[in-house]
C-alpha cells in the first residue's frame, strides 16, 4: 500500500492485512444533480430508483441510487493518501515491428548509460529516412491486454481462487491500460484536454477503454510538421540509450519503429479496487542483480532544457505531474530524462527518482499533490462501480469529462462504443472454458 510518510512523500508499501486504508474518507460524489442537462443521462433504471430512494441519507445504503456526476475539484480530494499496494508484475507481452502480439519479453530493452553527461545526441537524425510510425488510426482498444489475459488466465485465476478473495471471475475489479489511469490521476489538474472512457462490466470485472474525443481527433489532424517531428524525438532518445540485450550497445543507426513495444502487466490495489493494467516499459536496468520487475524498469523521457526560473517552475508543475503519474502507477522507480535544445540536440541527461519527486516540487506555489491524484482516481472508480451494475459485454457506459466540468456519463447498447471483441466474450463465457480454467468438476 502507499501512505504519506512524515515528509509527505507517497510510498508504495507492501500490503498489511489489517491496514486501515480509508482514514478520513469522505465521499465526493455529487447527489441530486439535475439529470435533464446535456442529454447525458438516459438511464431508465436510475429514474425509477431515484423515485424510490428520494429520501436516501448521506451515508448511502447499498440500495440507494448512485450519484449521477462526479466533481473534479481539487480540494475535495485533499485527504490522506489512499492505500496503494506495491504493484506486482504478473506478466508481460511484446508487440513486434508489425504490431503482432507475443506472450513474452522479446521487445524488452536494456538501458545503457550515456558515456558523457553532455552526450550530444541529435534527435532529428533518421526522422526522414529511418522512421516507421505506428498507424494511430488503428484503434486497438484493450485487445492486447485481453489477448494476454486469455493466454495467462489459468495462472491469474488459480492465484486468486486460492486466495478466494474476490467473487469475480478474473479476480480483479478493473482491467485497463496504464495510460488511461494516468489520465485519471492528472484530471484534477488538467485544464486543456478532456477524455472519454468507455466502461463495460463482464464477469464482475469492469473493463475501461478510452474513446478518442472529437477535440483530440482534430488536434491530430491539425498537427504541424514541426510537432510531427518532435513526437519522433522521444523515441529517438530511447534508441540512443537502449540496447537489445544486456551485453550489447545501442544502435543509433537503426530504424525507429513505433510499432514495437514491451508491456508489463501489473496487479495492484487502490483502496478496495483490485486493478490489473498494462503499460509500455521503455527499458530495464541491465545489471542481472537489479531488483525484480517492475523495480528494475526505467522510463525514458525528453524535455526542453531548463534555463529560467519560470521554465523550472513550469517543468515542476506540469511535466513532472505527468511523468510522476505514469511511472508511479506501475511502480517504475526511475526516469532518465534527456534535456534537449530547440534543435533536438540532447545537452544533458538526468535521473529522477519517482519517490523523490514530491520533495522536488514542494517549494512550488500552487503545485499538484499526489494525494489529490490518487484520491480522485479512487473515487472515480467507486463512482463507475456504483453506476455500471449490469453485467453485459454489449453495454457501454461512456464516462465523459471536459476541463472545468464534472464527470458525467451516457449509456449505449450494441453501439459503436462496444469494445469487448467477440473472441474474448466467447472465451470468457463458454462453459467449456470455465471448466478448464476454474477447475470446476464437469457438469452432468
Ligand atoms: P517523451 O517521453 O520524450 O516525451 P513515453 O515517454 O510514454 O514512453 O512515450 C515515448 C514518446 O512518444 C514520447 O517521448 C513522445 O515522443 C511520444 N509521445 C507519447 N505520447 C505522446 C503524446 N500524447 N503526444 C506527443 N507525443 C507523444
Ligand atoms: Mg518514455
PDB file of C-alpha atoms in Angstrom, residues 31 46 49-50 52-67 386:
ATOM      1  CA  UNK A  31     -26.066  13.957  -5.218  1.00  0.00           C
ATOM      2  CA  UNK A  46     -31.880   5.307 -12.462  1.00  0.00           C
ATOM      3  CA  UNK A  49     -34.612   4.133  -8.497  1.00  0.00           C
ATOM      4  CA  UNK A  50     -34.455   7.846  -7.946  1.00  0.00           C
ATOM      5  CA  UNK A  52     -37.956   5.076  -4.801  1.00  0.00           C
ATOM      6  CA  UNK A  53     -34.991   6.309  -2.848  1.00  0.00           C
ATOM      7  CA  UNK A  54     -35.524  10.020  -2.819  1.00  0.00           C
ATOM      8  CA  UNK A  55     -35.104  10.105   0.961  1.00  0.00           C
ATOM      9  CA  UNK A  56     -31.753   8.354   0.995  1.00  0.00           C
ATOM     10  CA  UNK A  57     -29.452   9.941   3.542  1.00  0.00           C
ATOM     11  CA  UNK A  58     -25.823  10.907   3.115  1.00  0.00           C
ATOM     12  CA  UNK A  59     -24.485   7.547   4.307  1.00  0.00           C
ATOM     13  CA  UNK A  60     -25.684   5.889   1.066  1.00  0.00           C
ATOM     14  CA  UNK A  61     -27.071   2.418   1.825  1.00  0.00           C
ATOM     15  CA  UNK A  62     -26.338  -0.088  -0.953  1.00  0.00           C
ATOM     16  CA  UNK A  63     -29.821   0.215  -2.444  1.00  0.00           C
ATOM     17  CA  UNK A  64     -29.604   3.993  -2.910  1.00  0.00           C
ATOM     18  CA  UNK A  65     -29.477   5.402  -6.406  1.00  0.00           C
ATOM     19  CA  UNK A  66     -25.951   6.182  -7.482  1.00  0.00           C
ATOM     20  CA  UNK A  67     -24.805   9.759  -7.850  1.00  0.00           C
ATOM     21  CA  UNK A 386     -21.848   2.348  -8.469  1.00  0.00           C
TER      22      UNK A 386
END
